[in-house]
Coordinates of C-alpha atoms in Angstrom, one line a residue:
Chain A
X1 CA -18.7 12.6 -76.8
X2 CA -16.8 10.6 -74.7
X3 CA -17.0 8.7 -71.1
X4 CA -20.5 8.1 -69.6
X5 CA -23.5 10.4 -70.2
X6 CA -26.5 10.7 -68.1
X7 CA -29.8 12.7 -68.5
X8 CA -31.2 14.6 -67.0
X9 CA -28.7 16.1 -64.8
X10 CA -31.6 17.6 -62.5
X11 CA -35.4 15.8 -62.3
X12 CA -38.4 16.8 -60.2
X13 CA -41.5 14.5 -60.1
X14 CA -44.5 13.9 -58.6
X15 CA -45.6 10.6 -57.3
X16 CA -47.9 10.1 -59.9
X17 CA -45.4 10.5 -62.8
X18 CA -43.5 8.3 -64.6
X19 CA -40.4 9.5 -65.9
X20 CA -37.3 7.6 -67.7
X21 CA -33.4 8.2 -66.7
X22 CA -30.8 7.7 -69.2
X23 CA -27.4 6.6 -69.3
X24 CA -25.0 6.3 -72.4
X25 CA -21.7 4.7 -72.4
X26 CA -18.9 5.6 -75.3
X27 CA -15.8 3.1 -73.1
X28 CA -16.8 0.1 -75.6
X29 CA -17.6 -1.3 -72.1
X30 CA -20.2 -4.5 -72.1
X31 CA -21.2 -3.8 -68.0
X32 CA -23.6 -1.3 -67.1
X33 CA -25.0 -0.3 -63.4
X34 CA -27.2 1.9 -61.9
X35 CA -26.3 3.3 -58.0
X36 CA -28.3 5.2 -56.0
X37 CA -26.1 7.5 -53.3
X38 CA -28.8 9.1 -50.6
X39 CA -27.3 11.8 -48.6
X40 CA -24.3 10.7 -46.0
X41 CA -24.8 7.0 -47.1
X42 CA -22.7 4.2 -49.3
X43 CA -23.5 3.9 -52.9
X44 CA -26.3 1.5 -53.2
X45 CA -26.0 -1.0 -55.9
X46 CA -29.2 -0.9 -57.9
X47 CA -28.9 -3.1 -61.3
X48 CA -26.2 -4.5 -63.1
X49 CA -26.0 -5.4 -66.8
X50 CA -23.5 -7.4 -68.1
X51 CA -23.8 -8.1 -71.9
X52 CA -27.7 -6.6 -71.9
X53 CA -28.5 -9.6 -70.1
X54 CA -29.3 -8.4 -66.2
X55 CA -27.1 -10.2 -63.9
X56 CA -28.0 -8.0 -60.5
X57 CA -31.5 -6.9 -58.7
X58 CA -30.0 -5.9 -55.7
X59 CA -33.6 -6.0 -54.4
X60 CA -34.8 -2.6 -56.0
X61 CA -38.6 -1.7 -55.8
X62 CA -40.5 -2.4 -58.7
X63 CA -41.0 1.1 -59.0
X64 CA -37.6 1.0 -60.7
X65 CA -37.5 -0.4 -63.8
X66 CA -34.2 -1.0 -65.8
X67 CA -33.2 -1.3 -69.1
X68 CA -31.2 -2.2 -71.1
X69 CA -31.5 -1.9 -75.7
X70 CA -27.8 -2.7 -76.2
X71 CA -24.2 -2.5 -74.2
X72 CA -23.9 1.5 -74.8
X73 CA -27.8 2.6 -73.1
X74 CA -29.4 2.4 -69.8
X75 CA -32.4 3.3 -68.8
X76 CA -33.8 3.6 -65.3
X77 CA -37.7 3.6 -65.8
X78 CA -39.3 5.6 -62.7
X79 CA -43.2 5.4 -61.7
X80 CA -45.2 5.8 -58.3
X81 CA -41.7 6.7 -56.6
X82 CA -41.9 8.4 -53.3
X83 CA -40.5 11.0 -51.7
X84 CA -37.5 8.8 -50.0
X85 CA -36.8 7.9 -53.7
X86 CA -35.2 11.2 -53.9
X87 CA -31.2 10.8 -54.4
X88 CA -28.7 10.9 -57.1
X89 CA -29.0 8.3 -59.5
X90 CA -25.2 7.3 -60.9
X91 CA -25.0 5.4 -63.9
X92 CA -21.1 3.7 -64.3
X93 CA -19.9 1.1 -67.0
X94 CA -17.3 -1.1 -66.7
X95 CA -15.7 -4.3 -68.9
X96 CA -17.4 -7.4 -67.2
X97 CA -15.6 -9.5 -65.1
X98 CA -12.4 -8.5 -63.7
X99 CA -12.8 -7.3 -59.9
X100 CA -9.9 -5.1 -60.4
X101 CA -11.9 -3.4 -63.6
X102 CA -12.9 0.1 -62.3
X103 CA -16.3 1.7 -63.0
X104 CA -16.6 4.8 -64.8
X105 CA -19.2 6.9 -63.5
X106 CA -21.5 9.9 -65.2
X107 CA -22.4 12.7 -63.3
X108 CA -25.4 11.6 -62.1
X109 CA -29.6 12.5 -61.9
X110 CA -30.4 14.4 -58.8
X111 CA -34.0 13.0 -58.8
X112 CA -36.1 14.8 -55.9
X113 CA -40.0 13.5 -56.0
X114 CA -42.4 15.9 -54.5
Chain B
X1 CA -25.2 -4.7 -44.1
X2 CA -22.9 -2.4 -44.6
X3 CA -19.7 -4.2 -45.6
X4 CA -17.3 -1.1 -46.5
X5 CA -16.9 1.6 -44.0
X6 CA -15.3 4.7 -43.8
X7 CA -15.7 6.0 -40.0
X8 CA -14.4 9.0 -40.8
X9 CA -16.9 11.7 -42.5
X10 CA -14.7 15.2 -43.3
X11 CA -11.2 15.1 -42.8
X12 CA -9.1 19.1 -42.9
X13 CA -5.2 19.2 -43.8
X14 CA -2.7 21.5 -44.5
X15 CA -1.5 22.0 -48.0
X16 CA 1.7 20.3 -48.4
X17 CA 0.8 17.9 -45.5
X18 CA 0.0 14.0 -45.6
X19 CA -3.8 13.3 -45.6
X20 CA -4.5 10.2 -44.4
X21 CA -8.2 8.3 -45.9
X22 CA -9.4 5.2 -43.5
X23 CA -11.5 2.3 -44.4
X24 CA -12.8 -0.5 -43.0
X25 CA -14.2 -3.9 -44.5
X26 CA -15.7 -7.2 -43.0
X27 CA -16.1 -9.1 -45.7
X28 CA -12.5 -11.7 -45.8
X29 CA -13.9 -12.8 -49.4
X30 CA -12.9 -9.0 -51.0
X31 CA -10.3 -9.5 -53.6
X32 CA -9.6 -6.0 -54.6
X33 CA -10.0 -2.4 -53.3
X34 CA -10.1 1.0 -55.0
X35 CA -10.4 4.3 -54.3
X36 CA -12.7 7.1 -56.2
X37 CA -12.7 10.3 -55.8
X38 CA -15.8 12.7 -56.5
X39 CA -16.2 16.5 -57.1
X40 CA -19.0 18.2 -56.5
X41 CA -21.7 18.0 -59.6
X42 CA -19.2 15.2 -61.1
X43 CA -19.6 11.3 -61.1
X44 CA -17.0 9.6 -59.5
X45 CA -13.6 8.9 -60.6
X46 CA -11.1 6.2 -60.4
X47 CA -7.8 6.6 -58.5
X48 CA -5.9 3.6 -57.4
X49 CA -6.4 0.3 -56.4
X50 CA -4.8 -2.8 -54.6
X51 CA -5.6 -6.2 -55.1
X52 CA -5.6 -8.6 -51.7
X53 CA -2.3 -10.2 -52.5
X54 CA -0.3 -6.9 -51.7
X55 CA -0.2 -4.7 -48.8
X56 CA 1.2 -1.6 -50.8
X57 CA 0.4 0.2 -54.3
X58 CA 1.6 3.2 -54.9
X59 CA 1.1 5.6 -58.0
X60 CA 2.7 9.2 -57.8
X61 CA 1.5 11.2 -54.5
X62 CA -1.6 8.4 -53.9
X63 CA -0.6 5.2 -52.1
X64 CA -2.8 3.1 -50.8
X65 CA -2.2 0.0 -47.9
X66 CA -3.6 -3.0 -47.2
X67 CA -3.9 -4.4 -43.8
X68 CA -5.8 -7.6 -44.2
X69 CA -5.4 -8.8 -41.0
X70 CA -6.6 -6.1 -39.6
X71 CA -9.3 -5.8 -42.6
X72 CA -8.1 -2.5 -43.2
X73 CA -7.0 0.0 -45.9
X74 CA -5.4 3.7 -46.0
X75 CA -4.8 5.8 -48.6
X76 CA -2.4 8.5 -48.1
X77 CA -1.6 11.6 -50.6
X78 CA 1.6 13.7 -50.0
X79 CA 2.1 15.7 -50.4
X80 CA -1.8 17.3 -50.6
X81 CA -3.0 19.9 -52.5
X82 CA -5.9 22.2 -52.6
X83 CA -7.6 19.9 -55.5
X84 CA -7.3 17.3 -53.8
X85 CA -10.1 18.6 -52.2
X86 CA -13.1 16.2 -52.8
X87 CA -14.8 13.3 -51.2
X88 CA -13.3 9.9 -51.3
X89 CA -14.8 6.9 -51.8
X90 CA -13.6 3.0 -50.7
X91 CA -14.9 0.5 -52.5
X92 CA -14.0 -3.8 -52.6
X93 CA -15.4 -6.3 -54.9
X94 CA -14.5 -10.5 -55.2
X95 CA -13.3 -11.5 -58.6
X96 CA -16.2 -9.9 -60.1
X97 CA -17.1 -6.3 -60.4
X98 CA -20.7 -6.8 -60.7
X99 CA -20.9 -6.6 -56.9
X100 CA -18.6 -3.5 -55.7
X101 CA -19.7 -2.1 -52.2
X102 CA -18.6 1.3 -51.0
X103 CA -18.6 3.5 -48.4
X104 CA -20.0 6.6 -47.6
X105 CA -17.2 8.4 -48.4
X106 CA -14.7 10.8 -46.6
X107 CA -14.9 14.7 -47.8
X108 CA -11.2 15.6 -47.6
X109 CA -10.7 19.7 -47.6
X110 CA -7.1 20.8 -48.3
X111 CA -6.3 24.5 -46.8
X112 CA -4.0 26.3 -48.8

């Protein structure tokens, strides 16, 4: 495979679960990100990796809970979300550093918590 | 504090025709802007950017301009074609990516 893979394309949870998103990246990139785009708004930085090491909490809930095993996974950990929580969750990579290095998305979770 | 704007939420154009893609930034510190571009059920994708020391890039039918004065930026496409229909993202980040703000995007539809 190639580009940025996320699963699952579709999720539907309760506010009781706890359920993981993933993200894989086959760029050789060493930046990972999760985004969150709500209906009619601007992509919402979430988390950014650079490296494995988190270099971003853009002031996320901890009901989110990121991770990351190595440069090619992410993981988006979910628990107690609720029902506002409900988006689509965009995973991108990227090479570090360079403001003119454009991130590379997958096609995103659509996460709706009932 | 939304930093990236796009004012404009659907824009329609004739196939063939110039479309014309607005945005709007307040942050002075942005060093580079890009454009994405986003089908339905698809991540977004990267198009063109422009970094802050030119007012003009231009690849193929996309070009995009830089106003900085005016903390501004267009991208045009001529001529358009039906898939070009999708929505358009801005986006502007410093000398770092780890901090790239967008906007809400404009959904361009091109009539045949």
């Amino acid at each position: 495979e190639t580009g940025v893979t996320q699963t699952p394309r579709h999720l539907v949870m309760g506010m009781t679960n706890k359920k993981s998103l993933k993200c894989e990246q086959h760029l050789g990139h060493n930046a990972m990100y999760w985004y969150k785009q709500s209906a009619k708004k601007p992509l919402e930085l979430m988390f950014v990796y650079n490296f494995k090491e988190q270099t971003e909490n853009n002031s996320v809930p901890s009901r989110f809970s990121p991770e990351c095993p190595n440069s090619s996974h992410l993981f988006l950990h979910l628990h107690t979300l609720q029902p506002e929580d409900s988006a689509l969750y965009l995973c991108a990579s990227s090479q570090a550093g360079g403001g003119n290095s454009p991130l590379h998305f997958g096609n995103g979770t659509r996460l709706t918590v009932t | 504090d939304q930093q990236v704007k796009q004012n404009s939420p659907s824009l329609s154009v004739q196939e063939g025709r110039i479309s014309i893609l607005n945005c709007d930034y307040t942050n002075s510190m942005f060093d580079y802007f890009l454009w994405y571009k986003k089908y339905p059920a698809e991540g977004p994708t990267f198009l063109i950017s422009i970094s802050s020391i030119k007012d003009k890039n231009e690849d193929g039918r996309f070009t995009v301009f830089l106003n900085k004065s005016a903390k501004h930026l267009s991208l045009h496409i001529v001529p358009s074609q039906p898939g070009d229909s999708a929505v358009y993202f801005c986006a502007a980040s410093g000398d770092n990516n780890n901090d790239m703000r967008f906007g809400a995007g404009t959904r361009l539809t091109v009539k045949p």
